[in-house]
């Protein structure tokens, strides 16, 4: 290519970038014109603080707890730790129901299948390992020290940051390779790759609506993307954060979702409006968000932070309702994961202090 051709090409690229920037500014201006109401200014009744207290403490991991997941009936909890152990707990008695030793290192995520028959775990080995609890129970009775996965999903080229069952037959995973994958578990086959992020995908959340064909992902590129599994593509991109998005969670009705970021804020995005409708921030909150979870009604957004703190935010007012900050009514180290039980009666938190707790 001659120097004149190179010059023309560079000019075309510069013009295209300028045009894209102008279009972006026009879209931003148009959005501002139709954003006629600030949700914080609406006349919404106050909600009473939840007054959460520590009800259960689960001790059994010898290292940091990285992830947790509730069973659909809210009777059991699954935890995954950096000690390479996957532990299934009775949520009421705090007894261990089973403990699965793992060969993979750097565990980062786990989930419980809708039927309660399977659990999965993933991490730095780039693989999602699925265990049949019926087989694990049989191996436990036989005093076996070897727990082989029921299925292993291999296809990512980076660490697994999140894994979610959409059914006993299918699941979604997100990865540090900047992609998400929709899997057929029985065939151990990657049905669809979703690859539009430009940073590590850190979290995914499936729509709570009955069809479960829509999910949202949060990434280190600072964006959240809405995907339609039926269309095999991204249908909307949401911006606003100034740091990595570490956690995403759908609102209970499926019309909105929240994000938690390293920029010390959580944000609420309305899918129908296609924009951010609330920012959850405070001058006293100076640490990144590690995980978020909505109450069953959606009126409270729970967020954990890197400095041991768990905050209950009023979803509609954007104010702090309660803060759990260290012992005696909290954790002694970073809270890495949290989740509200499906029945809405309890909040489970997992920490680097090696314990899991339930607050109610």
CSV table of C-alpha atoms in Angstrom, one decimal:
chain,number,residue,atom,x,y,z
A,1,UNK,CA,0.0,0.0,0.0
A,2,UNK,CA,1.4,3.4,-1.0
A,3,UNK,CA,1.8,6.3,1.4
A,4,UNK,CA,-1.1,8.2,-0.3
A,5,UNK,CA,-3.4,5.1,0.2
A,6,UNK,CA,-2.4,4.9,3.8
A,7,UNK,CA,-3.1,8.6,4.3
A,8,UNK,CA,-6.6,8.2,2.7
A,9,UNK,CA,-7.3,5.2,4.9
A,10,UNK,CA,-6.4,7.1,8.0
A,11,UNK,CA,-8.6,10.0,6.9
A,12,UNK,CA,-11.5,7.7,6.4
A,13,UNK,CA,-11.0,6.1,9.8
A,14,UNK,CA,-10.8,9.5,11.5
A,15,UNK,CA,-14.0,10.7,9.7
A,16,UNK,CA,-15.8,7.5,10.8
A,17,UNK,CA,-14.8,8.0,14.4
A,18,UNK,CA,-16.0,11.6,14.3
A,19,UNK,CA,-19.3,10.6,12.8
A,20,UNK,CA,-19.7,7.8,15.4
A,21,UNK,CA,-19.0,10.4,18.2
A,22,UNK,CA,-21.5,12.8,16.8
A,23,UNK,CA,-24.2,10.1,16.6
A,24,UNK,CA,-23.4,9.1,20.2
A,25,UNK,CA,-23.8,12.7,21.3
A,26,UNK,CA,-27.2,13.0,19.5
A,27,UNK,CA,-28.4,9.8,21.1
A,28,UNK,CA,-27.4,11.1,24.6
A,29,UNK,CA,-29.1,14.4,23.9
A,30,UNK,CA,-32.3,12.7,22.8
A,31,UNK,CA,-32.3,10.5,25.9
A,32,UNK,CA,-32.0,13.5,28.1
A,33,UNK,CA,-35.0,15.1,26.4
A,34,UNK,CA,-37.2,12.2,27.3
A,35,UNK,CA,-35.8,11.7,30.8
A,36,UNK,CA,-38.5,14.0,32.3
A,37,UNK,CA,-38.6,12.5,35.7
A,38,UNK,CA,-36.0,11.7,38.4
A,39,UNK,CA,-37.0,8.6,40.3
A,40,UNK,CA,-35.6,10.1,43.5
A,41,UNK,CA,-38.0,13.1,43.2
A,42,UNK,CA,-41.1,10.9,43.0
A,43,UNK,CA,-43.5,10.9,45.9
A,44,UNK,CA,-42.9,7.4,47.1
A,45,UNK,CA,-43.7,6.1,50.6
A,46,UNK,CA,-40.8,5.4,52.9
A,47,UNK,CA,-40.0,1.7,53.7
A,48,UNK,CA,-39.0,0.6,57.2
A,49,UNK,CA,-35.4,-0.6,57.7
A,50,UNK,CA,-35.2,-4.4,57.6
A,51,UNK,CA,-33.3,-4.6,60.9
A,52,UNK,CA,-31.4,-7.6,59.9
A,53,UNK,CA,-29.7,-9.7,62.6
A,54,UNK,CA,-27.3,-12.6,62.4
A,55,UNK,CA,-29.3,-15.8,62.8
A,56,UNK,CA,-27.0,-18.6,61.6
A,57,UNK,CA,-23.2,-19.1,61.3
A,58,UNK,CA,-21.8,-21.8,59.0
A,59,UNK,CA,-18.2,-22.9,59.7
A,60,UNK,CA,-16.5,-25.6,57.7
A,61,UNK,CA,-14.3,-24.0,55.0
A,62,UNK,CA,-10.6,-23.6,55.8
A,63,UNK,CA,-10.1,-20.7,53.3
A,64,UNK,CA,-12.0,-17.9,51.6
A,65,UNK,CA,-15.6,-18.5,50.5
A,66,UNK,CA,-15.9,-17.4,46.9
A,67,UNK,CA,-19.5,-18.1,46.0
A,68,UNK,CA,-22.8,-19.4,47.3
A,69,UNK,CA,-26.2,-20.5,45.9
A,70,UNK,CA,-29.6,-21.3,47.5
A,71,UNK,CA,-31.7,-24.3,46.5
A,72,UNK,CA,-35.0,-23.5,45.0
A,73,UNK,CA,-36.9,-24.5,48.1
A,74,UNK,CA,-34.7,-22.3,50.3
A,75,UNK,CA,-33.8,-25.3,52.6
A,76,UNK,CA,-30.2,-25.8,51.5
A,77,UNK,CA,-27.2,-23.6,50.6
A,78,UNK,CA,-24.2,-24.5,48.4
A,79,UNK,CA,-20.9,-22.8,49.1
A,80,UNK,CA,-17.6,-23.0,47.1
A,81,UNK,CA,-14.3,-22.1,48.8
A,82,UNK,CA,-10.7,-21.5,47.9
A,83,UNK,CA,-9.9,-24.6,50.0
A,84,UNK,CA,-11.2,-26.5,46.9
A,85,UNK,CA,-14.3,-27.7,48.7
A,86,UNK,CA,-17.9,-27.6,47.6
A,87,UNK,CA,-20.1,-27.9,50.7
A,88,UNK,CA,-23.9,-28.4,50.8
A,89,UNK,CA,-25.5,-27.1,54.0
A,90,UNK,CA,-28.9,-27.5,55.8
A,91,UNK,CA,-30.0,-23.8,56.0
A,92,UNK,CA,-31.9,-24.4,59.2
A,93,UNK,CA,-29.6,-26.6,61.3
A,94,UNK,CA,-26.2,-25.4,59.8
A,95,UNK,CA,-25.3,-29.1,59.4
A,96,UNK,CA,-23.2,-30.2,56.5
A,97,UNK,CA,-25.1,-32.5,54.1
A,98,UNK,CA,-22.2,-33.3,51.9
A,99,UNK,CA,-18.7,-32.0,51.1
A,100,UNK,CA,-17.2,-32.5,47.6
A,101,UNK,CA,-13.4,-32.1,47.3
A,102,UNK,CA,-12.5,-30.4,44.0
A,103,UNK,CA,-9.4,-30.8,41.9
A,104,UNK,CA,-9.7,-27.5,40.2
A,105,UNK,CA,-8.0,-24.4,41.6
A,106,UNK,CA,-9.2,-20.9,42.1
A,107,UNK,CA,-12.9,-21.5,42.5
A,108,UNK,CA,-14.9,-18.5,41.5
A,109,UNK,CA,-18.6,-19.5,41.1
A,110,UNK,CA,-21.2,-22.2,41.8
A,111,UNK,CA,-24.9,-22.8,41.3
A,112,UNK,CA,-27.8,-25.1,42.2
A,113,UNK,CA,-30.0,-26.6,39.5
A,114,UNK,CA,-33.8,-25.8,39.6
A,115,UNK,CA,-34.7,-29.4,40.4
A,116,UNK,CA,-32.1,-29.6,43.1
A,117,UNK,CA,-30.5,-32.7,41.5
A,118,UNK,CA,-27.3,-31.1,40.3
A,119,UNK,CA,-24.7,-28.5,41.4
A,120,UNK,CA,-22.0,-26.9,39.3
A,121,UNK,CA,-18.7,-25.1,40.0
A,122,UNK,CA,-16.1,-23.2,38.0
A,123,UNK,CA,-12.9,-21.2,38.3
A,124,UNK,CA,-9.4,-20.8,37.0
A,125,UNK,CA,-9.4,-24.2,35.2
A,126,UNK,CA,-11.7,-22.6,32.5
A,127,UNK,CA,-14.1,-25.5,33.0
A,128,UNK,CA,-17.6,-25.9,34.5
A,129,UNK,CA,-17.9,-29.1,36.5
A,130,UNK,CA,-21.4,-30.4,37.2
A,131,UNK,CA,-22.1,-33.0,40.0
A,132,UNK,CA,-25.1,-35.2,40.4
A,133,UNK,CA,-26.1,-35.0,44.1
A,134,UNK,CA,-27.7,-38.5,43.9
A,135,UNK,CA,-24.3,-40.0,42.7
A,136,UNK,CA,-22.5,-37.9,45.4
A,137,UNK,CA,-24.8,-39.3,48.1
A,138,UNK,CA,-24.1,-42.9,46.9
A,139,UNK,CA,-20.4,-42.2,46.9
A,140,UNK,CA,-20.6,-40.8,50.4
A,141,UNK,CA,-22.4,-44.0,51.6
A,142,UNK,CA,-19.6,-46.1,50.0
A,143,UNK,CA,-17.0,-43.9,51.8
A,144,UNK,CA,-15.5,-43.0,48.5
A,145,UNK,CA,-12.8,-40.3,48.4
A,146,UNK,CA,-13.3,-39.8,44.6
A,147,UNK,CA,-16.1,-37.6,43.4
A,148,UNK,CA,-16.2,-37.5,39.6
A,149,UNK,CA,-18.2,-34.8,37.8
A,150,UNK,CA,-21.4,-35.8,36.1
A,151,UNK,CA,-20.5,-33.5,33.2
A,152,UNK,CA,-17.7,-31.1,32.4
A,153,UNK,CA,-18.2,-28.2,30.0
A,154,UNK,CA,-15.0,-27.2,28.2
A,155,UNK,CA,-14.9,-24.4,25.8
A,156,UNK,CA,-13.8,-21.1,27.4
A,157,UNK,CA,-10.2,-20.0,27.0
A,158,UNK,CA,-10.3,-17.9,30.2
A,159,UNK,CA,-11.4,-18.4,33.8
A,160,UNK,CA,-15.0,-19.0,34.7
A,161,UNK,CA,-16.4,-16.0,36.6
A,162,UNK,CA,-20.1,-17.1,36.8
A,163,UNK,CA,-22.3,-20.1,36.0
A,164,UNK,CA,-26.0,-20.4,36.1
A,165,UNK,CA,-28.5,-23.2,35.4
A,166,UNK,CA,-31.4,-22.2,33.2
A,167,UNK,CA,-32.8,-25.7,33.5
A,168,UNK,CA,-31.4,-29.1,34.3
A,169,UNK,CA,-30.6,-29.5,30.6
A,170,UNK,CA,-29.1,-26.0,29.8
A,171,UNK,CA,-26.9,-23.5,31.5
A,172,UNK,CA,-25.0,-20.2,31.0
A,173,UNK,CA,-21.4,-19.4,31.8
A,174,UNK,CA,-19.4,-16.2,31.7
A,175,UNK,CA,-15.6,-16.0,31.5
A,176,UNK,CA,-12.4,-13.9,31.5
A,177,UNK,CA,-12.2,-14.6,27.8
A,178,UNK,CA,-14.8,-11.8,27.3
A,179,UNK,CA,-17.5,-14.2,26.3
A,180,UNK,CA,-20.6,-16.0,27.6
A,181,UNK,CA,-21.7,-19.5,26.5
A,182,UNK,CA,-25.1,-21.2,26.4
A,183,UNK,CA,-24.6,-24.9,27.0
A,184,UNK,CA,-26.4,-28.1,26.3
A,185,UNK,CA,-25.4,-30.1,29.5
A,186,UNK,CA,-26.3,-33.6,28.3
A,187,UNK,CA,-24.3,-33.2,25.1
A,188,UNK,CA,-21.6,-31.1,26.8
A,189,UNK,CA,-22.0,-28.9,23.8
A,190,UNK,CA,-21.6,-25.1,23.5
A,191,UNK,CA,-24.8,-24.1,21.7
A,192,UNK,CA,-24.1,-20.4,21.4
A,193,UNK,CA,-21.2,-18.1,22.0
A,194,UNK,CA,-21.9,-14.4,23.0
A,195,UNK,CA,-18.9,-12.3,22.2
A,196,UNK,CA,-19.5,-8.5,22.1
A,197,UNK,CA,-17.8,-7.5,25.4
A,198,UNK,CA,-14.3,-5.9,25.2
A,199,UNK,CA,-13.4,-6.9,28.8
A,200,UNK,CA,-13.6,-9.9,31.1
A,201,UNK,CA,-17.3,-10.9,31.7
A,202,UNK,CA,-17.7,-11.0,35.5
A,203,UNK,CA,-21.3,-11.8,36.1
A,204,UNK,CA,-24.6,-13.0,34.5
A,205,UNK,CA,-28.2,-13.0,35.6
A,206,UNK,CA,-31.1,-14.8,33.8
A,207,UNK,CA,-34.5,-13.1,33.5
A,208,UNK,CA,-36.9,-14.4,36.2
A,209,UNK,CA,-39.7,-14.6,33.6
A,210,UNK,CA,-40.9,-18.1,32.8
A,211,UNK,CA,-39.2,-18.4,29.4
A,212,UNK,CA,-35.7,-17.6,30.7
A,213,UNK,CA,-34.5,-16.7,27.2
A,214,UNK,CA,-33.0,-13.3,28.2
A,215,UNK,CA,-30.0,-12.7,30.3
A,216,UNK,CA,-27.8,-9.8,31.3
A,217,UNK,CA,-24.0,-9.7,31.6
A,218,UNK,CA,-21.6,-7.3,33.4
A,219,UNK,CA,-18.1,-6.8,32.3
A,220,UNK,CA,-14.8,-5.2,33.1
A,221,UNK,CA,-15.4,-2.9,30.1
A,222,UNK,CA,-17.8,-1.0,32.3
A,223,UNK,CA,-20.9,-2.0,30.3
A,224,UNK,CA,-23.9,-4.3,30.9
A,225,UNK,CA,-25.3,-6.1,27.9
A,226,UNK,CA,-28.8,-7.6,27.4
A,227,UNK,CA,-28.8,-10.8,25.4
A,228,UNK,CA,-31.6,-12.9,23.8
A,229,UNK,CA,-30.7,-16.5,23.5
A,230,UNK,CA,-33.3,-17.1,20.7
A,231,UNK,CA,-31.7,-14.3,18.6
A,232,UNK,CA,-28.1,-15.3,19.5
A,233,UNK,CA,-27.1,-11.7,20.0
A,234,UNK,CA,-26.9,-8.6,22.2
A,235,UNK,CA,-30.1,-6.6,22.0
A,236,UNK,CA,-29.1,-3.7,24.2
A,237,UNK,CA,-26.0,-2.2,25.8
A,238,UNK,CA,-26.1,-0.1,29.1
A,239,UNK,CA,-23.4,2.3,30.1
A,240,UNK,CA,-22.8,4.6,33.0
A,241,UNK,CA,-20.3,2.9,35.3
A,242,UNK,CA,-16.7,4.2,35.6
A,243,UNK,CA,-15.2,0.9,36.7
A,244,UNK,CA,-15.5,-2.9,36.3
A,245,UNK,CA,-19.0,-4.3,36.8
A,246,UNK,CA,-18.6,-7.2,39.2
A,247,UNK,CA,-22.2,-8.2,39.7
A,248,UNK,CA,-25.5,-8.0,37.9
A,249,UNK,CA,-29.0,-9.0,39.1
A,250,UNK,CA,-32.4,-8.9,37.5
A,251,UNK,CA,-35.2,-7.1,39.2
A,252,UNK,CA,-37.9,-9.7,40.3
A,253,UNK,CA,-40.4,-8.7,37.6
A,254,UNK,CA,-37.8,-8.9,34.9
A,255,UNK,CA,-38.3,-5.4,33.6
A,256,UNK,CA,-35.1,-4.0,35.1
A,257,UNK,CA,-31.7,-5.0,36.5
A,258,UNK,CA,-29.1,-3.7,38.9
A,259,UNK,CA,-25.3,-3.6,38.6
A,260,UNK,CA,-22.5,-3.4,41.2
A,261,UNK,CA,-19.1,-1.9,40.2
A,262,UNK,CA,-15.6,-1.1,41.3
A,263,UNK,CA,-16.6,2.6,41.1
A,264,UNK,CA,-18.3,2.1,44.5
A,265,UNK,CA,-21.8,2.4,43.1
A,266,UNK,CA,-24.7,0.3,42.3
A,267,UNK,CA,-27.1,1.3,39.4
A,268,UNK,CA,-30.6,0.4,38.3
A,269,UNK,CA,-31.3,0.1,34.6
A,270,UNK,CA,-34.8,0.0,33.2
A,271,UNK,CA,-34.9,-2.3,30.1
A,272,UNK,CA,-38.1,-0.7,28.6
A,273,UNK,CA,-36.7,2.8,29.0
A,274,UNK,CA,-33.3,1.7,27.9
A,275,UNK,CA,-31.5,3.8,30.5
A,276,UNK,CA,-30.3,4.1,34.0
A,277,UNK,CA,-33.0,5.2,36.5
A,278,UNK,CA,-31.1,5.2,39.8
A,279,UNK,CA,-27.6,5.4,41.3
A,280,UNK,CA,-26.9,4.0,44.7
A,281,UNK,CA,-24.0,5.8,46.2
A,282,UNK,CA,-22.9,7.5,49.4
A,283,UNK,CA,-19.9,9.7,50.5
A,284,UNK,CA,-19.1,7.2,53.2
A,285,UNK,CA,-19.0,4.3,50.7
A,286,UNK,CA,-15.5,4.3,49.2
A,287,UNK,CA,-15.0,0.6,48.3
A,288,UNK,CA,-15.9,-1.4,45.3
A,289,UNK,CA,-19.1,-3.6,45.1
A,290,UNK,CA,-18.5,-7.3,45.1
A,291,UNK,CA,-22.0,-8.7,44.9
A,292,UNK,CA,-25.7,-7.6,44.8
A,293,UNK,CA,-29.1,-9.3,45.4
A,294,UNK,CA,-32.7,-8.0,45.4
A,295,UNK,CA,-35.2,-8.8,48.2
A,296,UNK,CA,-38.1,-10.9,46.9
A,297,UNK,CA,-40.3,-7.8,46.3
A,298,UNK,CA,-37.4,-5.9,44.9
A,299,UNK,CA,-37.9,-2.9,47.2
A,300,UNK,CA,-34.5,-3.6,48.9
A,301,UNK,CA,-31.2,-4.0,47.0
A,302,UNK,CA,-28.5,-5.7,49.1
A,303,UNK,CA,-24.9,-5.0,48.2
A,304,UNK,CA,-21.6,-6.3,49.6
A,305,UNK,CA,-18.4,-4.3,49.5
A,306,UNK,CA,-14.7,-5.0,49.7
A,307,UNK,CA,-14.4,-3.5,53.2
A,308,UNK,CA,-16.6,-6.1,55.1
A,309,UNK,CA,-19.7,-4.0,54.6
A,310,UNK,CA,-23.2,-5.1,53.5
A,311,UNK,CA,-25.7,-2.3,52.7
A,312,UNK,CA,-29.4,-2.6,52.3
A,313,UNK,CA,-30.5,0.2,49.8
A,314,UNK,CA,-34.1,1.4,49.3
A,315,UNK,CA,-34.4,0.5,45.6
A,316,UNK,CA,-36.9,3.3,44.8
A,317,UNK,CA,-35.5,6.1,47.0
A,318,UNK,CA,-31.8,5.4,46.6
A,319,UNK,CA,-31.2,5.7,50.4
A,320,UNK,CA,-29.4,3.4,52.9
A,321,UNK,CA,-31.8,1.5,55.1
A,322,UNK,CA,-29.3,-0.6,57.1
A,323,UNK,CA,-25.6,-1.3,57.1
A,324,UNK,CA,-24.0,-4.5,58.4
A,325,UNK,CA,-20.4,-3.5,59.0
A,326,UNK,CA,-18.1,-6.0,60.7
A,327,UNK,CA,-18.6,-7.9,63.9
A,328,UNK,CA,-20.7,-8.6,65.9
A,329,UNK,CA,-23.5,-8.3,63.3
A,330,UNK,CA,-21.5,-8.9,60.2
A,331,UNK,CA,-18.2,-10.4,58.9
A,332,UNK,CA,-14.6,-9.9,59.9
A,333,UNK,CA,-13.3,-9.7,56.4
A,334,UNK,CA,-14.3,-8.9,52.8
A,335,UNK,CA,-17.8,-10.2,51.9
A,336,UNK,CA,-17.3,-11.9,48.6
A,337,UNK,CA,-20.9,-13.1,47.9
A,338,UNK,CA,-24.5,-12.8,49.0
A,339,UNK,CA,-27.9,-13.9,47.9
A,340,UNK,CA,-31.5,-13.6,49.2
A,341,UNK,CA,-33.3,-16.9,49.6
A,342,UNK,CA,-36.0,-17.7,47.0
A,343,UNK,CA,-38.7,-17.5,49.7
A,344,UNK,CA,-37.4,-14.1,50.7
A,345,UNK,CA,-36.9,-14.9,54.4
A,346,UNK,CA,-33.1,-14.8,54.7
A,347,UNK,CA,-30.0,-13.2,53.3
A,348,UNK,CA,-26.9,-15.5,53.1
A,349,UNK,CA,-23.5,-13.9,53.0
A,350,UNK,CA,-20.1,-15.6,52.3
A,351,UNK,CA,-16.8,-14.0,53.3
A,352,UNK,CA,-13.0,-14.2,53.2
A,353,UNK,CA,-13.2,-14.9,57.0
A,354,UNK,CA,-14.1,-18.5,55.9
A,355,UNK,CA,-17.7,-18.3,57.3
A,356,UNK,CA,-21.1,-18.0,55.8
A,357,UNK,CA,-23.9,-16.3,57.7
A,358,UNK,CA,-27.7,-16.0,57.4
A,359,UNK,CA,-29.3,-12.7,58.3
A,360,UNK,CA,-33.0,-12.2,58.9
